[in-house]
mmCIF file of C-alpha atoms in Angstrom:
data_model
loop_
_atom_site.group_PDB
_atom_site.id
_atom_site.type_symbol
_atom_site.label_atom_id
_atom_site.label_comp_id
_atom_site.label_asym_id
_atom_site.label_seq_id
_atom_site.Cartn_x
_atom_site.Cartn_y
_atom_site.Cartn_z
ATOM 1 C CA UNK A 1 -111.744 -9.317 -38.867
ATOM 2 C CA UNK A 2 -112.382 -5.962 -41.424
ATOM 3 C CA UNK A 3 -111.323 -3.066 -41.298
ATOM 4 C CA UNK A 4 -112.600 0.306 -43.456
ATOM 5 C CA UNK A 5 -110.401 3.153 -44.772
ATOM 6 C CA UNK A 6 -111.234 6.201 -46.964
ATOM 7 C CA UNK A 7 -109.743 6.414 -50.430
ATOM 8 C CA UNK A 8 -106.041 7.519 -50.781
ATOM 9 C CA UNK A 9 -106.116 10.036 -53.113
ATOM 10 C CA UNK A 10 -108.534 12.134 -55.018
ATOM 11 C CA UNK A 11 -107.462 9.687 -57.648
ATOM 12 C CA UNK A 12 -106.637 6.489 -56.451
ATOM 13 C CA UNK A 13 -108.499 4.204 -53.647
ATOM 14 C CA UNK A 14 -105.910 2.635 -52.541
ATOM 15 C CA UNK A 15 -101.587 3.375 -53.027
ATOM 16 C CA UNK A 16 -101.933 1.666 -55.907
ATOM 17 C CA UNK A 17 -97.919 1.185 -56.818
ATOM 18 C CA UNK A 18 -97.738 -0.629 -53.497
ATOM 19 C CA UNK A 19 -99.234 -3.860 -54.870
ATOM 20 C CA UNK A 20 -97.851 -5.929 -57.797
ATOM 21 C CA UNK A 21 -100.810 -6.013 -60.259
ATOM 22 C CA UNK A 22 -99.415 -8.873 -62.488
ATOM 23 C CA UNK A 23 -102.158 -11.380 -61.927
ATOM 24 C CA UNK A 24 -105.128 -9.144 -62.385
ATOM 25 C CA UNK A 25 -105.399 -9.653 -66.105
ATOM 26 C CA UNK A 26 -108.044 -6.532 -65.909
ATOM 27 C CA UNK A 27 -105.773 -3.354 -65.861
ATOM 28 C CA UNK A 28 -104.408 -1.655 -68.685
ATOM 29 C CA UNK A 29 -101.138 -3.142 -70.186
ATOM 30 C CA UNK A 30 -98.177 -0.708 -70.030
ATOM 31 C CA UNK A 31 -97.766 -1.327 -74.027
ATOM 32 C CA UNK A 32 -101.320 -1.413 -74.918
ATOM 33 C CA UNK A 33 -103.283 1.985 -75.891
ATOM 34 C CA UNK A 34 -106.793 2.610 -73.683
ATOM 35 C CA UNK A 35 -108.849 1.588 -77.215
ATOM 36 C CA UNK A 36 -107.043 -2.303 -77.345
ATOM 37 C CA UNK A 37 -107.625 -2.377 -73.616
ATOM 38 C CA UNK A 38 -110.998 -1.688 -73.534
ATOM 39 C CA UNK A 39 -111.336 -4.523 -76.658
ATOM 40 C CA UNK A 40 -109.174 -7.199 -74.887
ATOM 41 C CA UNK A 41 -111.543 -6.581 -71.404
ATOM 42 C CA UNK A 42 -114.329 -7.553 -73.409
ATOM 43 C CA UNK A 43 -113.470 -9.895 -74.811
ATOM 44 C CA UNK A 44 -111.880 -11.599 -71.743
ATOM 45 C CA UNK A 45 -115.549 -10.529 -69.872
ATOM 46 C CA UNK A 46 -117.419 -12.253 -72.880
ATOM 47 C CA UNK A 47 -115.267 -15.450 -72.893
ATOM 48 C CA UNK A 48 -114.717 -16.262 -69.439
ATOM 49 C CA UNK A 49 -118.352 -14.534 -67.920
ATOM 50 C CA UNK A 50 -115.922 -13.135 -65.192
ATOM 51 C CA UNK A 51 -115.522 -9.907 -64.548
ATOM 52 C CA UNK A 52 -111.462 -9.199 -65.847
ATOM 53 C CA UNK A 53 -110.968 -6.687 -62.715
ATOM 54 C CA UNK A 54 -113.812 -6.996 -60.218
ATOM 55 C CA UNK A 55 -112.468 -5.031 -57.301
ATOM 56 C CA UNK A 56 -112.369 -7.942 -54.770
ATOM 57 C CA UNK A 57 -108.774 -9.561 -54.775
ATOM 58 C CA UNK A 58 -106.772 -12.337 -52.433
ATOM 59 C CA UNK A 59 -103.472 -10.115 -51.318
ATOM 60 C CA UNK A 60 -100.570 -12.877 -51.290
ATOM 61 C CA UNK A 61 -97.598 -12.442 -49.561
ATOM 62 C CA UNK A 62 -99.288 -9.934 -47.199
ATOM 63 C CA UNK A 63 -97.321 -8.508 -44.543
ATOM 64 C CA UNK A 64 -101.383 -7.192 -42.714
ATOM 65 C CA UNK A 65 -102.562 -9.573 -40.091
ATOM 66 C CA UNK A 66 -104.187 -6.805 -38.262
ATOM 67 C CA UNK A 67 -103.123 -8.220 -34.834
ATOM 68 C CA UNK A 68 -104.016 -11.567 -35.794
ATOM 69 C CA UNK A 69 -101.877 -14.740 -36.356
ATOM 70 C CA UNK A 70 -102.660 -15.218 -39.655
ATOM 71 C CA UNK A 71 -100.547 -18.093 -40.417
ATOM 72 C CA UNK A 72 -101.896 -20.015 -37.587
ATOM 73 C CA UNK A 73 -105.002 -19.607 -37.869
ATOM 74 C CA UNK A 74 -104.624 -19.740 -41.727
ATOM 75 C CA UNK A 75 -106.472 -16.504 -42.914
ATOM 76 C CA UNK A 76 -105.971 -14.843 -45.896
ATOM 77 C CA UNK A 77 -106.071 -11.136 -46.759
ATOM 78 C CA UNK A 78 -109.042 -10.036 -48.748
ATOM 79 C CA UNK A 79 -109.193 -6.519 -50.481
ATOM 80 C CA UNK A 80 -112.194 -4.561 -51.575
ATOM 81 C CA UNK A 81 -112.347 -1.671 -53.883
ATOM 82 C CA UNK A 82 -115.278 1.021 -53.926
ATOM 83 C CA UNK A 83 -115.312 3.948 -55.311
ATOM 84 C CA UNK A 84 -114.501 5.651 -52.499
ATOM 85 C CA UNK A 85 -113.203 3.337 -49.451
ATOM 86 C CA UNK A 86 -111.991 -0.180 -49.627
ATOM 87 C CA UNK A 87 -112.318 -2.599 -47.182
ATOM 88 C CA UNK A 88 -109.509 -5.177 -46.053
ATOM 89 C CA UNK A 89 -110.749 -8.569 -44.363
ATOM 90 C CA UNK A 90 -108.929 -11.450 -42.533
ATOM 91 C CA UNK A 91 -110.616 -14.238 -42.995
ATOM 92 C CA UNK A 92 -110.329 -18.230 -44.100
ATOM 93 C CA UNK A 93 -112.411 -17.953 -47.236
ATOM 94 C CA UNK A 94 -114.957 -14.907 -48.425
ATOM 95 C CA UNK A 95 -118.228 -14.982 -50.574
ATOM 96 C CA UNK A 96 -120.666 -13.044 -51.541
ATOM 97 C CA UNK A 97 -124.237 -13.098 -52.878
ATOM 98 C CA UNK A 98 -125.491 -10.139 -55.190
ATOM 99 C CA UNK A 99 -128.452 -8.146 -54.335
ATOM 100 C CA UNK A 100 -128.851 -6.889 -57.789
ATOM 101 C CA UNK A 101 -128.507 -3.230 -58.470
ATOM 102 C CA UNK A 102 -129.666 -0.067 -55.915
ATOM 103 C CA UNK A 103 -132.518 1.768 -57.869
ATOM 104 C CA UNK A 104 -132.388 5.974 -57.968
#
């Protein structure tokens, strides 16, 4: 089950405060300035060959089982952030295969 919703604010996609961002080692560091940021992302990207804040997470401790019973049928809540929308899917497990990138 998916559903799509528009972006939340002219500058946010989703209510961003709402979600505890702890884990996602990709966002900028309340005590780090946007220059050592931007080097420690890199370097994470370059060491790791993951993406430090790809815009698909697992939501734990989700409270969304969009009329589902999640914890019986043992789905998990996937988030995904565009640019303008994000998409939220229950599901047991979620991949993805790139396409490569959409020519002009």
């Amino acid at each position: 089950m998916g559903e799509a919703h528009p972006q939340y604010s002219d500058r946010e996609v989703i209510q961003e405060s709402e979600y505890d961002w702890s884990c996602v080692s990709g966002y900028l560091q309340s005590d780090e300035t946007v220059e050592n940021y931007l080097k420690r992302f890199q370097q994470e990207w370059d060491k790791t060959k993951i993406c430090p804040n790809p815009g698909v997470y697992v939501i734990e401790n989700s409270d969304w089982d969009g009329g589902l019973d999640r914890e019986r049928f043992d789905l998990k809540h996937f988030l995904i952030l565009g640019d303008f929308c994000f998409i939220e899917i229950l599901a047991k497990n979620c991949t993805w295969v790139s396409e490569g990138n959409i020519a002009a």
